[in-house]
mmCIF file of C-alpha atoms in Angstrom:
data_model
loop_
_atom_site.group_PDB
_atom_site.id
_atom_site.type_symbol
_atom_site.label_atom_id
_atom_site.label_comp_id
_atom_site.label_asym_id
_atom_site.label_seq_id
_atom_site.Cartn_x
_atom_site.Cartn_y
_atom_site.Cartn_z
ATOM 1 C CA MET A 171 -35.938 8.276 17.880
ATOM 2 C CA LEU A 172 -36.946 6.227 20.396
ATOM 3 C CA LYS A 173 -39.957 4.979 19.028
ATOM 4 C CA GLN A 174 -38.155 5.285 15.390
ATOM 5 C CA ARG A 175 -35.295 2.797 16.674
ATOM 6 C CA ILE A 176 -37.353 -0.028 18.550
ATOM 7 C CA ILE A 177 -40.775 0.311 15.036
ATOM 8 C CA THR A 178 -36.962 -0.186 12.559
ATOM 9 C CA ALA A 179 -35.656 -2.644 15.079
ATOM 10 C CA ALA A 180 -38.832 -4.502 15.248
ATOM 11 C CA TRP A 181 -38.858 -5.609 11.919
ATOM 12 C CA LEU A 182 -34.982 -5.717 11.260
ATOM 13 C CA ALA A 183 -33.296 -7.599 13.482
ATOM 14 C CA PRO A 184 -36.260 -10.985 12.157
ATOM 15 C CA LEU A 185 -35.541 -10.479 8.213
ATOM 16 C CA VAL A 186 -31.757 -10.623 9.171
ATOM 17 C CA LEU A 187 -32.036 -13.548 10.966
ATOM 18 C CA ALA A 188 -34.031 -15.326 9.132
ATOM 19 C CA GLY A 189 -31.528 -14.615 6.245
ATOM 20 C CA LEU A 190 -28.465 -15.787 8.015
ATOM 21 C CA PHE A 191 -30.524 -19.087 9.989
ATOM 22 C CA GLY A 192 -33.327 -19.911 7.496
ATOM 23 C CA LEU A 193 -30.897 -19.604 4.023
ATOM 24 C CA ASP A 194 -28.386 -21.574 2.531
ATOM 25 C CA GLY A 195 -25.621 -21.871 -0.304
ATOM 26 C CA GLY A 196 -26.809 -19.351 -3.384
ATOM 27 C CA ALA A 197 -30.142 -18.019 -1.488
ATOM 28 C CA PHE A 198 -27.623 -17.252 1.483
ATOM 29 C CA ALA A 199 -24.844 -15.723 -0.327
ATOM 30 C CA LEU A 200 -27.603 -13.436 -2.574
ATOM 31 C CA PHE A 201 -28.662 -11.780 0.947
ATOM 32 C CA THR A 202 -25.613 -11.405 2.506
ATOM 33 C CA ALA A 203 -24.632 -9.812 -1.362
ATOM 34 C CA LEU A 204 -27.667 -7.754 -0.423
ATOM 35 C CA ILE A 205 -26.412 -6.334 3.168
ATOM 36 C CA VAL A 206 -22.690 -5.666 1.672
ATOM 37 C CA LEU A 207 -23.754 -4.283 -1.287
ATOM 38 C CA LEU A 208 -26.059 -1.809 1.279
ATOM 39 C CA GLY A 209 -22.484 -1.337 2.960
ATOM 40 C CA THR A 210 -21.437 -0.435 -0.144
ATOM 41 C CA TRP A 211 -23.272 1.998 -1.479
ATOM 42 C CA GLU A 212 -22.578 3.875 1.803
ATOM 43 C CA TRP A 213 -18.579 3.205 1.393
ATOM 44 C CA VAL A 214 -18.495 4.907 -1.696
ATOM 45 C CA ASN A 215 -19.898 8.137 0.186
ATOM 46 C CA LEU A 216 -17.746 7.896 2.887
ATOM 47 C CA ALA A 217 -14.768 7.715 0.296
ATOM 48 C CA GLY A 218 -15.888 10.915 -0.992
ATOM 49 C CA ILE A 219 -17.987 10.360 -3.924
ATOM 50 C CA THR A 220 -21.887 11.385 -3.629
ATOM 51 C CA ARG A 221 -22.925 11.516 -7.265
ATOM 52 C CA THR A 222 -26.174 8.975 -6.707
ATOM 53 C CA ALA A 223 -24.425 8.125 -10.849
ATOM 54 C CA GLN A 224 -21.572 7.582 -9.762
ATOM 55 C CA ARG A 225 -22.212 5.701 -6.647
ATOM 56 C CA ALA A 226 -24.378 3.678 -9.050
ATOM 57 C CA GLN A 227 -21.903 2.308 -11.089
ATOM 58 C CA LEU A 228 -19.532 1.603 -8.358
ATOM 59 C CA VAL A 229 -21.939 -0.782 -6.271
ATOM 60 C CA ALA A 230 -23.129 -2.139 -10.105
ATOM 61 C CA GLY A 231 -18.962 -2.867 -10.047
ATOM 62 C CA MET A 232 -19.018 -4.954 -6.700
ATOM 63 C CA ALA A 233 -21.974 -6.994 -7.699
ATOM 64 C CA ALA A 234 -20.366 -8.004 -10.521
ATOM 65 C CA LEU A 235 -17.314 -9.031 -9.053
ATOM 66 C CA MET A 236 -18.992 -10.780 -6.614
ATOM 67 C CA LEU A 237 -20.615 -12.555 -9.180
ATOM 68 C CA VAL A 238 -17.095 -13.831 -10.708
ATOM 69 C CA MET A 239 -16.734 -14.983 -7.410
ATOM 70 C CA TRP A 240 -18.962 -16.687 -7.097
ATOM 71 C CA LEU A 241 -19.279 -18.383 -10.507
ATOM 72 C CA ILE A 242 -15.355 -19.509 -10.027
ATOM 73 C CA ASP A 243 -15.990 -20.689 -6.775
ATOM 74 C CA ALA A 244 -13.621 -18.169 -4.522
ATOM 75 C CA ALA A 245 -16.255 -17.277 -2.626
ATOM 76 C CA THR A 246 -15.693 -19.735 0.323
ATOM 77 C CA SER A 247 -12.193 -19.635 -0.588
ATOM 78 C CA ALA A 248 -9.487 -18.623 2.084
ATOM 79 C CA TRP A 249 -7.605 -15.837 -0.402
ATOM 80 C CA PRO A 250 -9.844 -12.966 0.178
ATOM 81 C CA LEU A 251 -9.444 -13.559 4.181
ATOM 82 C CA TRP A 252 -6.028 -13.676 3.767
ATOM 83 C CA LEU A 253 -6.218 -10.337 1.599
ATOM 84 C CA ALA A 254 -8.635 -8.925 5.033
ATOM 85 C CA ALA A 255 -5.814 -9.992 7.108
ATOM 86 C CA ALA A 256 -3.186 -8.007 5.284
ATOM 87 C CA GLY A 257 -5.777 -5.059 4.954
ATOM 88 C CA TRP A 258 -6.742 -4.848 8.276
ATOM 89 C CA LEU A 259 -2.978 -4.541 9.150
ATOM 90 C CA ILE A 260 -2.892 -1.304 7.072
ATOM 91 C CA ASN A 261 -6.011 0.063 8.576
ATOM 92 C CA LEU A 262 -4.552 -0.431 12.104
ATOM 93 C CA TYR A 263 -1.579 1.869 11.255
ATOM 94 C CA TRP A 264 -4.398 4.208 9.681
ATOM 95 C CA VAL A 265 -5.816 4.486 12.725
ATOM 96 C CA THR A 266 -4.057 4.556 15.436
ATOM 97 C CA ARG A 267 -1.842 7.311 13.553
ATOM 98 C CA TYR A 268 -4.641 9.544 12.528
ATOM 99 C CA PRO A 269 -4.415 11.834 11.730
ATOM 100 C CA ALA A 270 -0.905 11.921 11.354
ATOM 101 C CA ALA A 271 -0.613 9.308 8.609
ATOM 102 C CA GLY A 272 -3.998 10.562 6.991
ATOM 103 C CA GLN A 273 -2.454 11.599 3.604
ATOM 104 C CA GLN A 274 -1.424 7.888 3.141
ATOM 105 C CA TRP A 275 -5.658 6.954 2.346
ATOM 106 C CA GLN A 276 -7.386 10.572 1.956
ATOM 107 C CA ALA A 277 -7.278 10.079 -1.902
ATOM 108 C CA ILE A 278 -10.741 8.796 -2.957
ATOM 109 C CA SER A 279 -9.169 6.142 -4.660
ATOM 110 C CA ARG A 280 -7.457 4.938 -1.798
ATOM 111 C CA ARG A 281 -10.515 4.644 0.035
ATOM 112 C CA LEU A 282 -12.338 3.203 -2.659
ATOM 113 C CA ALA A 283 -9.521 -0.228 -2.596
ATOM 114 C CA MET A 284 -9.888 0.000 1.373
ATOM 115 C CA GLY A 285 -13.675 -0.537 1.054
ATOM 116 C CA LEU A 286 -12.698 -3.224 -1.587
ATOM 117 C CA TRP A 287 -10.346 -5.320 0.992
ATOM 118 C CA VAL A 288 -13.099 -4.511 4.100
ATOM 119 C CA LEU A 289 -16.240 -5.311 2.145
ATOM 120 C CA LEU A 290 -15.337 -8.352 -0.420
ATOM 121 C CA PRO A 291 -14.037 -10.621 2.019
ATOM 122 C CA CYS A 292 -16.748 -9.991 4.742
ATOM 123 C CA TRP A 293 -18.889 -11.144 2.025
ATOM 124 C CA VAL A 294 -16.411 -14.195 1.347
ATOM 125 C CA GLY A 295 -16.607 -15.068 5.490
ATOM 126 C CA PHE A 296 -20.265 -14.753 5.703
ATOM 127 C CA ASN A 297 -20.268 -17.650 3.516
ATOM 128 C CA VAL A 298 -17.485 -19.669 4.654
ATOM 129 C CA LEU A 299 -18.913 -19.811 8.057
ATOM 130 C CA ARG A 300 -22.338 -20.640 6.640
ATOM 131 C CA GLU A 301 -21.096 -23.407 4.692
ATOM 132 C CA SER A 302 -19.817 -24.792 7.983
ATOM 133 C CA GLY A 303 -22.786 -25.092 9.738
ATOM 134 C CA MET A 304 -25.051 -22.102 11.754
ATOM 135 C CA ALA A 305 -22.609 -22.630 15.060
ATOM 136 C CA TRP A 306 -20.383 -21.300 14.337
ATOM 137 C CA LEU A 307 -21.827 -17.842 12.236
ATOM 138 C CA LEU A 308 -23.703 -17.817 15.189
ATOM 139 C CA PHE A 309 -20.724 -17.813 17.693
ATOM 140 C CA VAL A 310 -18.676 -14.987 15.937
ATOM 141 C CA LEU A 311 -22.395 -13.024 15.986
ATOM 142 C CA LEU A 312 -22.982 -13.211 19.571
ATOM 143 C CA LEU A 313 -18.638 -12.392 20.136
ATOM 144 C CA VAL A 314 -19.127 -9.411 18.395
ATOM 145 C CA TRP A 315 -22.621 -8.357 20.252
ATOM 146 C CA CYS A 316 -20.985 -9.549 23.454
ATOM 147 C CA ALA A 317 -17.521 -7.606 23.025
ATOM 148 C CA ASP A 318 -20.436 -4.739 22.176
ATOM 149 C CA ILE A 319 -22.166 -5.283 25.329
ATOM 150 C CA GLY A 320 -19.452 -5.739 27.758
ATOM 151 C CA ALA A 321 -17.394 -2.533 26.224
ATOM 152 C CA TYR A 322 -20.396 -0.179 26.756
ATOM 153 C CA PHE A 323 -21.226 -1.342 30.575
ATOM 154 C CA VAL A 324 -17.834 -1.665 31.711
ATOM 155 C CA GLY A 325 -16.583 1.780 29.714
ATOM 156 C CA ARG A 326 -19.778 3.457 30.958
ATOM 157 C CA ASN A 327 -18.954 2.644 34.724
ATOM 158 C CA TRP A 328 -15.188 2.338 34.807
ATOM 159 C CA GLY A 329 -14.049 3.748 31.936
ATOM 160 C CA LYS A 330 -10.989 6.127 32.096
ATOM 161 C CA ARG A 331 -7.827 5.641 29.845
ATOM 162 C CA LYS A 332 -9.154 7.252 26.585
ATOM 163 C CA LEU A 333 -8.666 4.363 23.889
ATOM 164 C CA ALA A 334 -8.485 6.483 20.484
ATOM 165 C CA PRO A 335 -9.805 10.078 21.639
ATOM 166 C CA ARG A 336 -8.897 11.247 17.951
ATOM 167 C CA VAL A 337 -10.696 8.729 16.483
ATOM 168 C CA SER A 338 -14.104 8.577 18.957
ATOM 169 C CA PRO A 339 -12.966 10.041 22.057
ATOM 170 C CA GLY A 340 -15.984 7.563 23.615
ATOM 171 C CA LYS A 341 -14.078 4.673 24.091
ATOM 172 C CA SER A 342 -11.494 3.494 26.356
ATOM 173 C CA TRP A 343 -9.358 1.205 27.330
ATOM 174 C CA GLU A 344 -11.861 -0.153 30.057
ATOM 175 C CA GLY A 345 -14.366 -0.765 28.127
ATOM 176 C CA VAL A 346 -11.905 -3.074 24.901
ATOM 177 C CA TYR A 347 -11.396 -5.029 28.820
ATOM 178 C CA GLY A 348 -14.880 -5.519 29.399
ATOM 179 C CA GLY A 349 -15.380 -6.917 25.789
ATOM 180 C CA LEU A 350 -12.543 -9.240 26.207
ATOM 181 C CA ALA A 351 -14.207 -10.309 29.122
ATOM 182 C CA ALA A 352 -17.143 -10.883 27.424
ATOM 183 C CA THR A 353 -16.191 -12.623 24.704
ATOM 184 C CA ALA A 354 -13.597 -14.628 26.780
ATOM 185 C CA ILE A 355 -16.825 -15.739 28.716
ATOM 186 C CA LEU A 356 -18.817 -16.817 25.821
ATOM 187 C CA ALA A 357 -16.060 -18.663 24.411
ATOM 188 C CA VAL A 358 -15.491 -20.966 27.516
ATOM 189 C CA VAL A 359 -19.968 -21.881 27.203
ATOM 190 C CA PHE A 360 -19.476 -22.418 23.538
ATOM 191 C CA ALA A 361 -16.144 -25.015 24.195
ATOM 192 C CA VAL A 362 -18.644 -26.580 26.684
ATOM 193 C CA TRP A 363 -21.946 -26.156 24.958
ATOM 194 C CA LEU A 364 -19.872 -28.392 21.460
ATOM 195 C CA SER A 365 -17.644 -30.796 24.070
ATOM 196 C CA LEU A 366 -14.514 -29.503 22.968
ATOM 197 C CA GLY A 367 -11.173 -30.838 23.673
ATOM 198 C CA MET A 368 -8.927 -28.524 25.632
ATOM 199 C CA ALA A 369 -6.269 -27.887 22.913
ATOM 200 C CA SER A 370 -8.886 -26.928 20.933
ATOM 201 C CA SER A 371 -11.023 -24.546 24.030
ATOM 202 C CA LEU A 372 -8.034 -22.639 24.328
ATOM 203 C CA THR A 373 -7.739 -22.426 20.648
ATOM 204 C CA LEU A 374 -11.244 -20.896 20.394
ATOM 205 C CA ILE A 375 -10.224 -18.385 22.907
ATOM 206 C CA LEU A 376 -7.456 -17.170 22.074
ATOM 207 C CA VAL A 377 -9.238 -17.117 18.403
ATOM 208 C CA THR A 378 -11.563 -14.952 20.081
ATOM 209 C CA ALA A 379 -9.412 -12.998 22.357
ATOM 210 C CA VAL A 380 -7.766 -11.555 18.349
ATOM 211 C CA VAL A 381 -11.373 -11.802 16.911
ATOM 212 C CA THR A 382 -12.437 -8.950 19.320
ATOM 213 C CA LEU A 383 -10.019 -6.721 19.190
ATOM 214 C CA THR A 384 -10.409 -7.080 15.584
ATOM 215 C CA SER A 385 -14.113 -6.114 15.815
ATOM 216 C CA VAL A 386 -13.318 -2.825 18.156
ATOM 217 C CA LEU A 387 -10.638 -1.651 15.108
ATOM 218 C CA GLY A 388 -13.354 -2.051 12.806
ATOM 219 C CA ASP A 389 -15.722 -0.014 14.464
ATOM 220 C CA LEU A 390 -12.799 3.020 14.939
ATOM 221 C CA LEU A 391 -11.890 2.900 11.056
ATOM 222 C CA GLU A 392 -15.839 4.056 10.002
ATOM 223 C CA SER A 393 -15.526 6.711 12.841
ATOM 224 C CA MET A 394 -12.440 7.618 11.427
ATOM 225 C CA LEU A 395 -13.623 8.055 7.601
ATOM 226 C CA LYS A 396 -16.860 9.563 9.213
ATOM 227 C CA ARG A 397 -14.500 12.002 11.239
ATOM 228 C CA HIS A 398 -12.973 12.936 8.099
ATOM 229 C CA ARG A 399 -16.271 13.253 6.143
ATOM 230 C CA ASN A 400 -17.803 15.450 8.766
ATOM 231 C CA ILE A 401 -20.648 13.268 9.113
ATOM 232 C CA LYS A 402 -22.448 11.519 11.639
ATOM 233 C CA ASP A 403 -24.348 8.111 9.937
ATOM 234 C CA SER A 404 -23.016 6.418 7.638
ATOM 235 C CA SER A 405 -26.926 7.144 5.564
ATOM 236 C CA GLN A 406 -29.477 7.102 7.162
ATOM 237 C CA LEU A 407 -31.269 3.994 4.769
ATOM 238 C CA LEU A 408 -32.171 2.590 8.975
ATOM 239 C CA PRO A 409 -34.506 5.022 10.433
ATOM 240 C CA GLY A 410 -33.264 5.370 13.947
ATOM 241 C CA HIS A 411 -30.191 3.682 13.338
ATOM 242 C CA GLY A 412 -27.875 5.448 11.518
ATOM 243 C CA GLY A 413 -26.928 3.139 7.617
ATOM 244 C CA VAL A 414 -26.062 -0.455 7.242
ATOM 245 C CA LEU A 415 -22.257 0.200 8.123
ATOM 246 C CA ASP A 416 -22.996 1.977 11.260
ATOM 247 C CA ARG A 417 -24.802 -1.640 12.176
ATOM 248 C CA ILE A 418 -21.612 -4.030 10.903
ATOM 249 C CA ASP A 419 -18.554 -1.746 11.072
ATOM 250 C CA SER A 420 -17.767 -4.366 13.730
ATOM 251 C CA LEU A 421 -18.540 -7.498 11.870
ATOM 252 C CA THR A 422 -16.714 -6.326 8.229
ATOM 253 C CA ALA A 423 -13.696 -7.092 10.989
ATOM 254 C CA ALA A 424 -14.763 -9.754 12.882
ATOM 255 C CA ILE A 425 -16.407 -11.926 10.173
ATOM 256 C CA PRO A 426 -13.734 -12.642 7.649
ATOM 257 C CA LEU A 427 -10.818 -13.058 10.504
ATOM 258 C CA PHE A 428 -12.334 -15.501 12.197
ATOM 259 C CA ALA A 429 -13.597 -17.098 8.738
ATOM 260 C CA LEU A 430 -9.785 -17.134 8.255
ATOM 261 C CA PHE A 431 -8.937 -18.389 11.611
ATOM 262 C CA TYR A 432 -11.549 -21.235 11.199
ATOM 263 C CA LEU A 433 -10.348 -22.177 7.752
ATOM 264 C CA GLU A 434 -6.764 -22.440 8.714
ATOM 265 C CA VAL A 435 -6.481 -23.607 12.281
ATOM 266 C CA LEU A 436 -9.635 -24.631 13.900
ATOM 267 C CA MET A 437 -10.864 -26.455 10.636
ATOM 268 C CA PRO A 438 -7.926 -28.707 10.405
ATOM 269 C CA MET A 439 -7.817 -29.703 14.009
ATOM 270 C CA LEU A 440 -11.010 -30.971 13.450
ATOM 271 C CA VAL A 441 -9.464 -33.450 10.400
ATOM 272 C CA GLN A 442 -6.622 -33.866 12.997
ATOM 273 C CA GLY A 443 -9.296 -35.697 15.061
ATOM 274 C CA GLN A 444 -9.899 -32.547 18.237
ATOM 275 C CA PRO A 445 -13.296 -33.102 18.710
ATOM 276 C CA LEU A 446 -14.604 -29.717 17.260
#
């Protein structure tokens, strides 16, 4: 298994990095759309639809919706990100109330709707951040990775209080604090690197904390759906690593929320003269 993980990572990491930072415009939108569509294929299975033909039809529907949004210039709009913000509040309620509130989302149609407000705004968020320049896209990717690393090491060594034992027994509150500490350091480093002013730096640190917590929720949401379906991985598309959703579950929450903060908070500060 370790050998397979290394082999997969050896070709996957350069491909993803080249696509995210070597492409722009329509090529970038197409590349990230392919990632999200692979995630859609897996989500449909998490929703309870297992027939290949039906799954393919729903993925094609998502692709058509993305194309329409691109053609009407909605692929970099704020409204899908607001949809994501509202959707993740609902997801938070369902995760914290699992399994008591399970009947509210377990219908196939509702799980499909959940996937719409999770995956589509993620694609929009990618486009918004890439359009802003590579720095903010790099930042949110590093944010998720630092949150995972901080949570792993702190949780493994000092984790005692379970975060959501019915959803993901391995996660602890101490791990969450470790992730918050790691991403706070990242925010300070970025603030210094970009020569941000005091107001901008404090805003970035606060936004980072909120997005870090939301990234944890993204992980928990997928864990909840897999637990309901009684499966370990979202698929076997990435040998040794599970599925695409297993790799981007935290990003599906972090990307659209950070993009929303960028459009509504950080970018207006730039327009008003703050050195962002």
